[in-house]
Short mmCIF file of C-alpha atoms and ligand atoms in Angstrom, two decimals:
data_model
loop_
_atom_site.label_atom_id
_atom_site.label_comp_id
_atom_site.label_asym_id
_atom_site.label_seq_id
_atom_site.Cartn_x
_atom_site.Cartn_y
_atom_site.Cartn_z
CA MET A 1 1.08 -10.30 -10.82
CA SER A 2 3.72 -9.37 -8.30
CA GLN A 3 6.81 -7.35 -8.99
CA GLY A 4 10.05 -9.16 -8.28
CA MET A 5 10.37 -12.65 -6.95
CA GLN A 6 9.44 -12.53 -3.29
CA LYS A 7 10.09 -15.81 -1.55
CA ASN A 8 8.47 -15.49 1.78
CA ILE A 9 7.97 -19.09 2.64
CA GLU A 10 8.72 -18.36 6.25
CA LEU A 11 5.94 -15.77 6.45
CA ARG A 12 3.05 -16.75 8.68
CA PHE A 13 -0.59 -15.72 8.19
CA THR A 14 -3.53 -15.67 10.50
CA ARG A 15 -6.98 -16.86 9.53
CA ASN A 16 -10.08 -15.50 11.15
CA ASN A 17 -12.75 -18.13 10.63
CA ALA A 18 -15.61 -15.90 11.81
CA PHE A 19 -14.63 -13.25 9.23
CA LEU A 20 -14.33 -15.95 6.52
CA SER A 21 -17.76 -17.29 7.26
CA THR A 22 -19.22 -13.74 7.14
CA ALA A 23 -17.59 -13.37 3.72
CA THR A 24 -18.94 -16.74 2.56
CA GLY A 25 -22.43 -15.78 3.62
CA LEU A 26 -22.12 -12.72 1.31
CA LEU A 27 -21.14 -14.69 -1.74
CA PRO A 28 -23.10 -13.13 -4.58
CA THR A 29 -25.34 -15.05 -7.02
CA LEU A 30 -23.77 -15.11 -10.45
CA GLN A 31 -25.98 -14.01 -13.28
CA TYR A 32 -25.68 -15.77 -16.65
CA ARG A 33 -26.81 -14.65 -20.06
CA CYS A 34 -26.21 -16.32 -23.43
CA VAL A 35 -25.01 -14.12 -26.25
CA GLU A 36 -24.19 -14.81 -29.88
CA PRO A 37 -21.63 -13.25 -32.18
CA LEU A 38 -22.78 -10.58 -34.58
CA ASN A 39 -20.28 -10.80 -37.40
CA VAL A 40 -17.37 -12.67 -38.95
CA VAL A 41 -14.61 -10.10 -39.21
CA GLU A 42 -11.06 -9.58 -40.43
CA THR A 43 -8.28 -7.68 -38.74
CA VAL A 44 -6.69 -4.77 -40.55
CA CYS A 45 -3.54 -2.85 -39.61
CA ASP A 46 -4.23 0.78 -38.70
CA ALA A 47 -1.27 2.80 -37.55
CA ASN A 48 -3.57 5.59 -36.36
CA LEU A 49 -5.00 3.45 -33.64
CA PRO A 50 -3.15 3.10 -30.35
CA LEU A 51 -3.05 -0.70 -30.47
CA GLY A 52 -2.37 -0.74 -34.22
CA TRP A 53 -5.34 -2.88 -35.33
CA LYS A 54 -9.00 -2.63 -36.17
CA THR A 55 -11.59 -5.11 -37.50
CA LEU A 56 -13.82 -4.93 -40.52
CA PRO A 57 -17.00 -6.98 -40.88
CA LEU A 58 -16.96 -9.68 -43.59
CA ALA A 59 -20.31 -11.40 -43.14
CA PRO A 60 -23.04 -11.81 -40.55
CA ALA A 61 -22.21 -14.57 -38.06
CA THR A 62 -25.39 -16.41 -39.24
CA SER A 63 -23.52 -17.18 -42.47
CA LEU A 64 -21.24 -19.59 -40.65
CA GLY A 65 -23.67 -22.43 -41.10
CA GLN A 66 -22.91 -22.36 -44.84
CA ARG A 67 -19.17 -22.23 -44.49
CA LEU A 68 -16.77 -25.20 -44.51
CA LEU A 69 -13.36 -24.95 -42.89
CA GLY A 70 -10.33 -27.12 -43.62
CA PRO A 71 -6.80 -27.26 -42.15
CA GLY A 72 -5.03 -23.86 -42.21
CA GLU A 73 -8.28 -21.95 -42.38
CA GLU A 74 -9.56 -19.60 -39.62
CA ILE A 75 -12.38 -17.34 -38.75
CA ILE A 76 -12.69 -14.45 -36.27
CA VAL A 77 -16.08 -13.68 -34.81
CA ASP A 78 -17.12 -10.44 -33.15
CA PHE A 79 -19.54 -10.38 -30.27
CA GLY A 80 -20.07 -6.62 -30.74
CA THR A 81 -18.89 -5.67 -27.26
CA HIS A 82 -16.71 -6.85 -24.39
CA CYS A 83 -17.97 -10.07 -22.68
CA VAL A 84 -16.86 -12.35 -19.87
CA GLY A 85 -18.04 -15.92 -19.93
CA TYR A 86 -17.84 -19.48 -21.18
CA PHE A 87 -17.52 -20.13 -24.89
CA GLY A 88 -19.30 -22.94 -26.65
CA LEU A 89 -20.20 -24.16 -30.14
CA ARG A 90 -21.24 -27.23 -32.16
CA CYS A 91 -18.68 -28.70 -34.47
CA GLU A 92 -19.78 -30.99 -37.30
CA ALA A 93 -17.82 -33.03 -39.86
CA VAL A 94 -18.75 -32.70 -43.50
CA GLY A 95 -17.55 -35.17 -46.17
CA SER A 96 -16.36 -38.74 -45.56
CA PRO A 97 -16.69 -40.21 -42.05
CA PRO A 98 -14.15 -38.35 -39.87
CA ASP A 99 -11.05 -40.62 -39.88
CA ALA A 100 -8.91 -38.42 -37.57
CA PRO A 101 -9.50 -36.15 -34.59
CA ALA A 102 -10.18 -32.50 -35.39
CA HIS A 103 -7.66 -30.10 -33.85
CA LEU A 104 -8.93 -26.57 -33.26
CA LYS A 105 -7.18 -23.64 -31.69
CA PHE A 106 -9.17 -20.82 -30.01
CA THR A 107 -7.75 -17.36 -29.29
CA PHE A 108 -9.72 -14.81 -27.32
CA GLY A 109 -9.20 -11.06 -27.67
CA GLU A 110 -10.53 -8.21 -25.63
CA THR A 111 -9.21 -6.05 -28.46
CA PRO A 112 -8.35 -6.68 -32.18
CA VAL A 113 -4.62 -6.80 -31.52
CA GLU A 114 -4.91 -10.05 -29.46
CA VAL A 115 -6.46 -11.88 -32.36
CA ALA A 116 -4.32 -10.16 -34.99
CA GLU A 117 -0.78 -10.65 -33.66
CA SER A 118 0.65 -14.07 -32.94
CA PHE A 119 1.19 -14.97 -29.27
CA GLU A 120 4.29 -16.93 -30.32
CA ASN A 121 6.32 -13.71 -30.49
CA TYR A 122 5.33 -12.66 -26.98
CA THR A 123 8.34 -11.48 -25.03
CA GLY A 124 6.73 -9.88 -21.95
CA TRP A 125 7.89 -10.78 -18.44
CA LEU A 126 4.51 -11.81 -17.05
CA SER A 127 3.71 -15.43 -17.68
CA SER A 128 2.49 -16.15 -21.22
CA SER A 129 -0.12 -18.45 -19.66
CA TRP A 130 -2.24 -15.29 -19.18
CA LEU A 131 -2.59 -15.02 -22.99
CA GLN A 132 -6.12 -16.34 -23.67
CA GLN A 133 -5.88 -19.41 -25.89
CA GLU A 134 -6.91 -23.03 -25.90
CA ASP A 135 -6.14 -26.10 -28.05
CA LEU A 136 -8.95 -28.58 -28.47
CA TYR A 137 -8.87 -32.11 -29.90
CA LEU A 138 -12.23 -33.58 -30.85
CA ASP A 139 -12.24 -37.38 -31.24
CA VAL A 140 -15.88 -37.74 -31.94
CA LEU A 141 -17.84 -35.56 -34.33
CA PRO A 142 -20.36 -33.96 -34.21
CA ALA A 143 -19.46 -32.49 -30.82
CA GLU A 144 -21.14 -29.99 -28.52
CA VAL A 145 -18.19 -28.00 -27.12
CA ARG A 146 -18.10 -25.89 -23.96
CA LEU A 147 -14.65 -24.67 -23.12
CA PRO A 148 -13.92 -25.11 -19.41
CA ARG A 149 -12.11 -21.90 -18.72
CA ARG A 150 -13.79 -18.51 -18.33
CA TYR A 151 -12.64 -16.10 -21.03
CA CYS A 152 -12.86 -12.42 -21.53
CA CYS A 153 -13.36 -11.20 -25.08
CA ARG A 154 -15.06 -9.36 -27.77
CA TYR A 155 -13.32 -11.36 -30.54
CA VAL A 156 -12.75 -15.12 -30.83
CA LYS A 157 -10.40 -16.54 -33.46
CA ILE A 158 -10.95 -20.18 -34.38
CA GLN A 159 -8.19 -21.88 -36.35
CA VAL A 160 -8.54 -25.30 -37.83
CA ILE A 161 -5.08 -26.75 -37.27
CA SER A 162 -5.79 -30.24 -38.58
CA THR A 163 -8.50 -32.61 -39.73
CA SER A 164 -7.81 -35.10 -42.50
CA PRO A 165 -8.13 -34.63 -46.26
CA LYS A 166 -11.41 -36.65 -46.09
CA PHE A 167 -13.53 -34.16 -44.14
CA SER A 168 -14.06 -30.47 -43.32
CA LEU A 169 -15.69 -28.73 -40.41
CA ARG A 170 -18.83 -26.73 -39.99
CA LEU A 171 -19.12 -24.56 -36.92
CA ARG A 172 -22.54 -23.73 -35.59
CA ASP A 173 -24.25 -22.24 -32.53
CA LEU A 174 -21.26 -20.17 -31.40
CA HIS A 175 -22.10 -18.52 -28.15
CA LEU A 176 -20.81 -17.10 -24.88
CA ASN A 177 -22.57 -17.81 -21.61
CA THR A 178 -21.69 -14.48 -19.97
CA VAL A 179 -21.30 -14.12 -16.24
CA THR A 180 -21.35 -11.28 -13.74
CA SER A 181 -22.55 -10.78 -10.17
CA ALA A 182 -24.02 -7.36 -11.10
CA SER A 183 -27.70 -8.11 -10.66
CA SER A 184 -29.25 -5.01 -12.22
CA GLU A 185 -28.54 -2.20 -14.57
CA PRO A 186 -27.83 1.18 -12.93
CA ALA A 187 -30.14 4.13 -13.72
CA MET A 188 -29.39 6.03 -16.90
CA LEU A 189 -27.60 9.32 -16.58
CA MET A 190 -30.26 12.02 -16.29
CA HIS A 191 -28.35 15.26 -15.80
CA SER A 192 -25.69 15.11 -18.50
CA SER A 193 -26.09 16.88 -21.79
CA CYS A 194 -22.73 15.84 -23.10
CA PRO A 195 -22.83 12.79 -25.38
CA LEU A 196 -19.11 12.05 -24.82
CA LEU A 197 -19.51 12.00 -21.01
CA GLU A 198 -22.60 9.76 -21.45
CA LYS A 199 -20.54 7.35 -23.60
CA ILE A 200 -17.71 7.44 -21.01
CA ASP A 201 -20.20 6.66 -18.27
CA ARG A 202 -21.58 3.68 -20.23
CA VAL A 203 -18.10 2.28 -20.88
CA SER A 204 -17.29 2.70 -17.19
CA LEU A 205 -20.39 0.75 -16.18
CA LEU A 206 -19.58 -2.13 -18.53
CA THR A 207 -16.01 -2.20 -17.16
CA LEU A 208 -17.21 -2.50 -13.59
CA LYS A 209 -19.94 -4.97 -14.45
CA ASN A 210 -17.54 -7.36 -16.14
CA CYS A 211 -15.14 -7.15 -13.21
CA MET A 212 -17.94 -7.97 -10.70
CA GLN A 213 -17.64 -11.68 -10.13
CA GLU A 214 -17.45 -13.52 -6.83
CA VAL A 215 -15.35 -10.59 -5.69
CA PHE A 216 -14.46 -7.30 -7.33
CA GLU A 217 -11.79 -8.67 -9.66
CA ASP A 218 -9.13 -6.25 -10.88
CA GLY A 219 -9.45 -7.46 -14.45
CA PRO A 220 -11.37 -10.53 -15.68
CA LYS A 221 -8.53 -11.39 -18.10
CA ARG A 222 -5.65 -10.65 -15.69
CA ASP A 223 -5.06 -10.87 -12.66
CA ARG A 224 -8.65 -12.08 -11.99
CA ARG A 225 -7.90 -11.31 -8.33
CA LEU A 226 -8.95 -9.09 -5.48
CA TRP A 227 -6.45 -6.18 -5.14
CA LEU A 228 -7.02 -3.61 -2.44
CA GLY A 229 -6.13 -0.53 -4.46
CA ASP A 230 -8.52 -1.59 -7.14
CA LEU A 231 -11.24 -2.55 -4.70
CA ARG A 232 -11.25 0.94 -3.20
CA LEU A 233 -12.06 2.54 -6.53
CA GLN A 234 -14.51 -0.14 -7.59
CA ALA A 235 -16.39 0.38 -4.32
CA LEU A 236 -16.61 4.11 -4.96
CA VAL A 237 -18.14 3.57 -8.44
CA ASN A 238 -20.40 0.81 -7.13
CA TYR A 239 -22.01 3.12 -4.56
CA GLN A 240 -23.00 5.47 -7.40
CA THR A 241 -24.12 2.78 -9.77
CA PHE A 242 -24.87 -0.88 -9.02
CA GLY A 243 -25.21 -0.29 -5.29
CA GLN A 244 -24.18 -3.89 -4.43
CA ASN A 245 -22.71 -2.90 -1.10
CA ASP A 246 -22.60 -6.41 0.27
CA LEU A 247 -20.00 -7.25 -2.31
CA VAL A 248 -17.81 -4.48 -0.88
CA LYS A 249 -18.49 -5.81 2.62
CA ARG A 250 -17.54 -9.34 1.53
CA CYS A 251 -14.23 -8.13 0.12
CA LEU A 252 -13.43 -6.16 3.26
CA TYR A 253 -14.07 -9.22 5.48
CA LEU A 254 -11.91 -11.33 3.16
CA PHE A 255 -8.94 -8.97 3.52
CA ALA A 256 -9.40 -8.80 7.28
CA ALA A 257 -9.71 -12.56 7.53
CA VAL A 258 -6.30 -13.47 6.18
CA THR A 259 -3.58 -11.11 7.33
CA ARG A 260 0.12 -11.47 7.97
CA GLU A 261 0.78 -12.72 11.51
CA ASP A 262 1.33 -9.21 12.76
CA GLY A 263 -2.02 -8.04 11.33
CA LEU A 264 -0.75 -6.48 8.07
CA VAL A 265 -3.34 -6.71 5.24
CA SER A 266 -1.97 -8.09 1.99
CA ALA A 267 -2.06 -6.20 -1.29
CA ASN A 268 -4.17 -8.90 -2.86
CA LEU A 269 -5.96 -12.20 -2.30
CA PHE A 270 -6.33 -15.37 -4.29
CA MET A 271 -9.81 -16.95 -4.13
CA LYS A 272 -9.16 -20.51 -5.15
CA PRO A 273 -8.71 -23.26 -4.03
CA ASP A 274 -9.21 -21.34 -0.77
CA ILE A 275 -8.80 -17.74 0.30
CA ILE A 276 -5.05 -17.12 0.27
CA ALA A 277 -3.29 -13.82 1.02
CA ASP A 278 -0.53 -12.99 -1.41
CA ASP A 279 2.93 -12.40 0.00
CA THR A 280 3.02 -8.95 -1.62
CA PHE A 281 2.64 -6.04 0.80
CA LEU A 282 2.41 -2.46 -0.36
CA LEU A 283 2.15 0.43 2.08
CA ASP A 284 -0.47 2.34 0.12
CA TYR A 285 -2.63 -0.80 -0.51
CA SER A 286 -2.59 -1.86 3.20
CA LEU A 287 -3.59 1.65 4.19
CA PHE A 288 -6.40 1.60 1.66
CA PHE A 289 -8.15 -0.93 3.86
CA VAL A 290 -8.82 1.99 6.17
CA ALA A 291 -10.06 4.26 3.39
CA THR A 292 -12.20 1.52 1.81
CA LEU A 293 -13.79 0.73 5.21
CA GLU A 294 -14.48 4.40 5.88
CA ASP A 295 -16.07 4.91 2.47
CA TYR A 296 -18.22 1.80 3.05
CA ILE A 297 -19.36 2.91 6.53
CA ASP A 298 -20.05 6.42 5.28
CA VAL A 299 -22.47 4.98 2.69
CA THR A 300 -24.02 2.15 4.68
CA HIS A 301 -23.79 3.14 8.35
CA ASP A 302 -23.18 -0.56 8.94
CA LEU A 303 -22.09 -0.34 12.58
CA GLN A 304 -21.61 -4.00 13.19
CA THR A 305 -19.04 -4.20 10.36
CA LEU A 306 -17.39 -1.08 11.67
CA HIS A 307 -16.93 -2.56 15.14
CA GLU A 308 -15.67 -5.90 13.75
CA LEU A 309 -13.24 -4.41 11.29
CA TRP A 310 -12.00 -1.30 13.14
CA PRO A 311 -9.17 -3.25 14.87
CA THR A 312 -7.87 -4.41 11.46
CA ALA A 313 -8.06 -0.82 10.16
CA TRP A 314 -6.24 0.60 13.19
CA ARG A 315 -3.51 -2.05 12.90
CA GLN A 316 -2.71 -0.78 9.40
CA ILE A 317 -2.11 2.67 10.85
CA GLU A 318 0.10 1.32 13.66
CA LEU A 319 2.20 -0.70 11.24
CA ALA A 320 2.52 2.18 8.75
CA LEU A 321 3.68 4.50 11.61
CA GLU A 322 6.65 2.16 12.04
CA ARG A 323 7.84 3.33 8.58
CA ILE A 324 7.97 6.98 9.56
CA GLY A 325 11.50 8.27 10.01
CA SER A 326 12.60 10.72 12.79
CA ASN A 327 12.07 13.60 10.23
CA GLY A 328 8.37 12.71 10.05
CA ILE A 329 8.58 11.35 6.52
CA VAL A 330 7.78 7.85 5.38
CA ARG A 331 11.02 5.90 4.73
CA ASP A 332 11.99 5.26 1.13
CA SER A 333 13.60 2.05 -0.13
CA GLU A 334 14.67 0.31 -3.31
CA ASP A 335 12.20 -2.58 -3.17
CA TRP A 336 8.55 -2.62 -4.29
CA TRP A 337 7.21 -1.15 -0.99
CA ALA A 338 4.43 1.03 -2.38
CA PHE A 339 2.51 1.00 -5.65
CA ILE A 340 1.17 4.49 -6.48
CA ASP A 341 1.45 3.99 -10.27
CA TRP A 342 3.06 1.78 -12.92
CA HIS A 343 6.08 3.88 -13.65
CA GLU A 344 9.59 2.60 -13.75
CA SER A 345 11.24 5.78 -12.53
CA LEU A 346 8.59 7.06 -10.11
CA ASN A 347 9.88 7.67 -6.62
CA LYS A 348 7.19 6.63 -4.11
CA GLN A 349 8.25 8.53 -1.00
CA ALA A 350 6.29 11.82 -1.30
CA PRO A 351 3.14 10.27 -2.81
CA SER A 352 3.14 7.67 -0.04
CA GLN A 353 3.38 10.45 2.59
CA GLY A 354 0.23 11.88 0.96
CA VAL A 355 -1.54 8.47 1.00
CA PHE A 356 -0.70 8.03 4.63
CA ILE A 357 -2.04 11.44 5.71
CA TYR A 358 -5.13 10.85 3.53
CA CYS A 359 -5.76 7.49 5.26
CA LEU A 360 -5.07 8.94 8.71
CA LYS A 361 -7.97 11.33 8.10
CA LYS A 362 -10.18 8.43 7.12
CA ALA A 363 -9.04 6.58 10.28
CA LEU A 364 -9.96 9.62 12.38
CA ARG A 365 -13.55 9.47 11.15
CA LEU A 366 -13.71 5.77 11.97
CA ALA A 367 -12.13 6.30 15.42
CA GLU A 368 -14.75 8.99 16.15
CA ARG A 369 -17.55 6.64 15.18
CA VAL A 370 -16.28 3.90 17.41
CA ALA A 371 -15.47 6.48 20.14
CA ASP A 372 -11.87 5.24 20.40
CA LYS A 373 -10.50 8.28 22.20
CA GLN A 374 -6.94 7.00 22.48
CA SER A 375 -6.61 6.35 18.78
CA GLN A 376 -8.22 9.66 17.98
CA GLN A 377 -5.52 11.51 19.96
CA ILE A 378 -2.73 9.64 18.26
CA ILE A 379 -4.20 10.22 14.80
CA VAL A 380 -4.68 13.93 15.32
CA SER A 381 -1.14 14.40 16.41
CA GLU A 382 0.27 12.23 13.62
CA ILE A 383 -1.72 14.16 10.96
CA THR A 384 -0.20 17.40 12.27
CA ARG A 385 3.34 15.93 12.46
CA LEU A 386 3.22 14.35 8.99
CA LYS A 387 1.74 17.42 7.32
CA LYS A 388 4.34 19.67 8.93
CA ALA A 389 7.12 17.35 7.90
CA ALA A 390 5.77 17.27 4.29
CA MET A 391 6.01 21.04 4.08
CA LYS A 392 9.39 21.17 5.71
CA GLU A 393 11.14 18.27 4.04
CA LEU A 394 9.38 17.81 0.70
CA TRP A 395 8.22 21.27 -0.45
CA ASN A 396 10.65 23.04 -2.76
CA GLU A 397 9.79 26.75 -2.78
CA GLU A 398 12.10 27.55 -5.66
CA LYS A 399 10.61 24.93 -7.94
CA GLY A 400 7.04 25.38 -6.67
CA PHE A 401 6.58 21.63 -6.35
CA PHE A 402 6.90 18.86 -3.77
CA THR A 403 9.92 16.66 -4.40
CA SER A 404 10.35 13.02 -3.66
CA GLY A 405 13.28 10.79 -2.71
CA SER A 406 16.99 11.56 -2.41
CA GLN A 407 17.08 12.67 -6.05
CA LEU A 408 14.35 15.29 -5.28
CA GLN A 409 12.17 13.99 -8.08
CA ILE A 410 9.17 16.06 -9.22
CA SER A 411 6.23 13.96 -10.35
CA TYR A 412 2.55 14.37 -10.85
CA ALA A 413 1.93 11.65 -8.26
CA SER A 414 3.69 13.59 -5.43
CA GLN A 415 1.68 16.75 -6.07
CA VAL A 416 -1.64 14.91 -6.47
CA TRP A 417 -1.33 12.86 -3.32
CA LEU A 418 -0.13 15.68 -1.14
CA VAL A 419 -3.02 17.80 -2.39
CA LEU A 420 -5.43 14.95 -1.63
CA ALA A 421 -3.84 14.75 1.83
CA GLY A 422 -4.76 18.39 2.37
CA VAL A 423 -1.17 19.59 2.95
CA GLY A 424 -1.03 23.40 2.71
CA ASP A 425 -4.05 25.65 2.83
CA ALA A 426 -6.76 25.75 0.17
CA LEU A 427 -5.24 28.54 -1.88
CA PHE A 428 -1.85 26.86 -1.85
CA ARG A 429 -3.38 23.60 -3.12
CA ALA A 430 -5.43 25.25 -5.83
CA SER A 431 -2.43 27.09 -7.20
CA LEU A 432 -0.30 23.96 -7.02
CA MET A 433 -2.84 22.11 -9.19
CA ARG A 434 -2.87 25.03 -11.67
CA ARG A 435 0.96 24.98 -11.78
CA LEU A 436 0.87 21.21 -12.38
CA LEU A 437 -1.27 21.71 -15.47
CA ALA A 438 0.80 24.63 -16.73
CA GLU A 439 4.20 23.10 -16.11
CA PRO A 440 3.82 19.34 -16.47
CA PRO A 441 6.61 17.44 -14.72
CA GLU A 442 8.69 14.90 -16.56
CA ILE A 443 7.41 12.02 -14.41
CA LYS A 444 3.92 11.61 -15.72
CA MET A 445 0.93 9.32 -15.02
CA ASN A 446 0.67 5.98 -16.79
CA THR A 447 -2.54 4.45 -15.57
CA PRO A 448 -6.21 5.39 -15.36
CA TYR A 449 -5.66 4.54 -11.70
CA MET A 450 -3.24 7.47 -11.19
CA MET A 451 -5.45 9.59 -13.44
CA HIS A 452 -8.33 8.97 -11.06
CA HIS A 453 -6.37 10.58 -8.25
CA PHE A 454 -5.37 13.51 -10.47
CA ILE A 455 -9.11 14.12 -11.26
CA ASP A 456 -9.94 13.74 -7.55
CA ALA A 457 -7.29 16.29 -6.65
CA LEU A 458 -8.66 18.80 -9.24
CA LEU A 459 -12.15 18.37 -7.81
CA SER A 460 -10.86 18.72 -4.27
CA VAL A 461 -9.61 22.25 -5.10
CA GLY A 462 -12.78 23.20 -6.93
CA GLN A 463 -11.41 23.00 -10.49
CA LYS A 464 -14.44 21.22 -11.86
CA GLU A 465 -14.33 22.46 -15.46
CA CYS A 466 -10.78 21.37 -15.68
CA ALA A 467 -11.59 17.95 -14.28
CA ILE A 468 -14.34 17.54 -16.91
CA GLU A 469 -11.90 18.47 -19.70
CA GLU A 470 -9.29 16.02 -18.42
CA ILE A 471 -11.83 13.16 -18.19
CA LYS A 472 -12.98 13.90 -21.73
CA LYS A 473 -9.42 14.10 -23.01
CA TYR A 474 -8.09 10.93 -21.38
CA TRP A 475 -11.01 8.46 -21.08
CA GLY A 476 -12.73 10.05 -24.11
CA SER A 477 -9.71 9.24 -26.26
CA MET A 478 -9.93 5.55 -25.28
CA VAL A 479 -13.60 5.64 -26.24
CA LYS A 480 -12.74 7.26 -29.56
CA ASN A 481 -10.16 4.56 -30.11
CA GLY A 482 -12.78 1.90 -29.82
CA ALA A 483 -12.70 0.88 -26.17
CA ASP A 484 -15.76 -1.10 -25.05
CA THR A 485 -14.33 -1.22 -21.57
CA PHE A 486 -11.57 0.89 -20.10
CA TRP A 487 -7.95 -0.28 -20.21
CA GLU A 488 -5.51 -1.03 -17.42
CA LEU A 489 -2.79 1.13 -18.97
CA TYR A 490 -3.17 4.14 -21.20
CA ASP A 491 -0.69 6.77 -22.15
CA PRO A 492 -1.97 8.62 -25.23
CA SER A 493 1.52 9.73 -26.14
CA HIS A 494 2.91 6.21 -25.81
CA PRO A 495 0.05 3.96 -26.78
CA GLU A 496 1.91 0.63 -26.65
CA PHE A 497 3.07 1.19 -23.06
CA SER A 498 3.06 -1.90 -20.92
CA PRO A 499 4.83 -2.29 -17.58
CA TYR A 500 4.92 -6.01 -18.38
CA GLY A 501 6.89 -5.75 -21.63
CA SER A 502 4.02 -6.37 -24.11
CA LYS A 503 0.68 -4.79 -24.93
CA LEU A 504 -0.64 -8.30 -25.52
CA ILE A 505 -0.64 -9.06 -21.79
CA ASN A 506 -2.21 -5.74 -20.73
CA SER A 507 -5.74 -6.05 -19.36
CA TYR A 508 -8.33 -4.16 -21.47
CA CYS A 509 -11.17 -4.32 -18.98
CA HIS A 510 -9.62 -3.08 -15.78
CA ALA A 511 -11.81 -1.97 -12.92
CA TRP A 512 -9.50 0.73 -11.64
CA SER A 513 -10.19 2.57 -14.92
CA CYS A 514 -13.93 2.80 -14.52
CA THR A 515 -14.07 5.74 -12.11
CA PRO A 516 -15.43 8.41 -14.53
CA ALA A 517 -18.86 7.04 -13.69
CA TYR A 518 -18.18 7.88 -10.05
CA PHE A 519 -17.06 11.44 -10.84
CA ILE A 520 -19.85 12.09 -13.41
CA ARG A 521 -22.59 10.85 -11.09
CA LYS A 522 -21.33 12.06 -7.71
CA TYR A 523 -20.32 15.56 -8.90
CA GLN A 524 -23.02 15.85 -11.58
CA LEU A 525 -20.47 16.62 -14.26
C1 LIG B 1 -1.63 -4.97 -11.55
C2 LIG B 1 -2.95 -5.56 -11.18
C3 LIG B 1 -3.72 -4.65 -10.25
C4 LIG B 1 -2.88 -3.69 -9.50
C5 LIG B 1 -1.51 -4.20 -9.27
C6 LIG B 1 -0.65 -3.30 -8.39
O1 LIG B 1 -0.83 -6.04 -11.93
O2 LIG B 1 -3.61 -5.85 -12.33
O3 LIG B 1 -4.73 -3.99 -10.93
O4 LIG B 1 -3.54 -3.33 -8.33
O5 LIG B 1 -0.90 -4.37 -10.51
#
């Protein structure tokens, strides 16, 4: 998705064919596995659940062979867990010779709500074409059906819209040919003695696995695309789990291959029909190219990649510096210039200052590795200038928090990012994180993505026990509410929250939510 209607037809992009061919050479092999549904289920309203619905089993899926379906009838099957793949079945006519086509409608749900509530009432602002459904007309029966689009589901609803009074339908051999580029299962958790953390780790792994396709997709239901902010977190989890570092490398080369004419890396890329950079640019996402590259180099010591991609990384720093005002603070504006979190009222200025300083530090490590003395000098002096400016312009001694924007907004995001940037000394940062927990600001965090940075900030100041508690509270409550994979959006106090105007369009397997596995494994939580 992209916020607002940006019409940048005059924008020009560059294509680096050498980088594109490196990326093509790293195309992963997709792994397929056929799975069958476990049960036929019904959906039941449950006001205690965040999405309002649960399912109850009615019969084993094997019973479908004995069941006949006529117009107006429907079944819902449950595959037992979240899957990504291609759906197929065999459809037979029973009765008189079929004297009319059979019209079937398929609806795919990552969660019960998507097969329980009608898509016809959808009023969100993202295109309804993301809602997973398909109409199928079968002229000849029996038919072996394989739906052409890749779907993402645990539940499949099949409605018989029309046949003729002279025949009914029997559905057999329902299956999903699942697909992922994850080629092995990561090692089991050995150190943990907490069943909830183990469960959270498992759900994290399935989330990442189902997002690992030809690139690290943000969500296999929506947007099915390569976003830089998401990639950075997926890569961190991948290093601790699947270890498919070439997939990270591929994604880095893709971003570097198609940049805006001045070298700015786009916030996201489309893969088909060709690699296309989106005309959405976000300051934090462009800068995360630097952070993602540094994390990758730190793990792999892949010096060739470092030398080839360092100029792209450095360019992001140069371009971001153009946004720094004379007071040493990144300029604010009304448009969608930085992401940080899905929050309508969140001011992005102070958190973006934090992101920039954080990425400058990453850039310094890269510049040292490539022995780029001139860049090192610039970076060191910019880190000092931006940190000083953050304390001078953004810190509010009376309130005990950093403020953001002309309205002096106090948000979680500002504190978290300026802590991650290392602004202030260690004692200052630790007490700021304690204050944040004790006096929660009004502007909260809406996504597991922002929660990731909150946990990271807690760990950065040594508050490990607190980080564990927060992980259990937040991701644990998704698990307790039946998540097979972690959700794109989750606000326990506002469970139906969607920045897109409808919970039906939210993604329920979203890679930026899978980072507990990174924390649990890296920090031995
Ligand atoms: C959402 C995408 C993606 C995120 C962007 C900013 O629409 O799904 O995960 O990076 O927003």
